[in-house]
Coordinates of C-alpha atoms in Angstrom, one line a residue:
M891 CA 120.0 86.4 85.4
G892 CA 122.9 83.9 85.7
A893 CA 124.2 85.3 89.1
L894 CA 120.7 84.9 90.1
S895 CA 120.4 80.9 89.2
A896 CA 123.9 80.6 90.7
V897 CA 122.9 82.1 93.8
R898 CA 119.3 80.1 93.9
S899 CA 121.4 76.7 93.7
K900 CA 122.1 75.0 97.1
E901 CA 126.1 74.7 96.4
G902 CA 128.5 76.2 94.3
R903 CA 131.5 79.1 94.2
L904 CA 129.0 81.9 93.6
R905 CA 126.6 81.0 96.4
E906 CA 129.2 80.8 99.0
Y907 CA 130.5 84.1 98.0
Y908 CA 126.7 85.5 98.2
D909 CA 126.4 83.9 101.7
K910 CA 129.5 85.5 102.9
L911 CA 128.5 88.7 101.6
V912 CA 125.1 88.5 103.3
K913 CA 126.7 87.0 106.5
R914 CA 129.1 90.2 106.7
G915 CA 126.2 92.7 106.6
K916 CA 125.6 93.4 102.9
L917 CA 122.3 93.8 101.7
K918 CA 121.1 90.9 99.4
K919 CA 120.7 93.0 96.4
V920 CA 124.2 94.3 96.8
A921 CA 125.7 90.5 97.2
L922 CA 123.6 89.9 94.1
I923 CA 125.3 92.3 92.2
A924 CA 128.6 91.5 93.5
C925 CA 128.0 87.6 92.3
A926 CA 126.9 89.4 88.9
R927 CA 129.8 91.2 88.7
K928 CA 131.9 88.2 89.4
L929 CA 130.3 85.9 87.0
L930 CA 131.1 88.6 84.4
I931 CA 134.8 88.9 85.5
Y932 CA 134.9 84.8 85.2
T933 CA 133.6 85.1 81.6
F934 CA 135.6 88.1 80.2
Y935 CA 138.8 85.9 81.6
N936 CA 137.6 82.6 79.9
Y937 CA 137.0 84.7 76.7
R938 CA 140.3 86.3 76.8
K939 CA 142.3 83.1 77.6
W940 CA 140.0 81.3 74.6
Q941 CA 140.7 84.3 72.3
E942 CA 144.8 84.0 72.9
K943 CA 144.9 80.2 72.4
W944 CA 142.9 80.5 69.3
Q945 CA 145.2 83.4 68.3
M946 CA 148.4 81.0 68.8
E947 CA 146.7 78.3 66.6
A948 CA 146.3 80.6 63.9
Q949 CA 149.7 81.7 63.8
S950 CA 151.2 78.2 63.7
A951 CA 148.6 77.1 61.3

């Protein structure tokens, strides 16, 4: 659902990525799934980054 909301917005990184995929000939649903995967990767990256920061703070305390 997050990817669908991002694609429906008029601007943003995921909308640009979606438009680029559709322009290259991908089906709209395939492009939407690619955006959902990219959003998941962004989320996981931020989680890992937060987790590393939290562990460093816990060790120094």
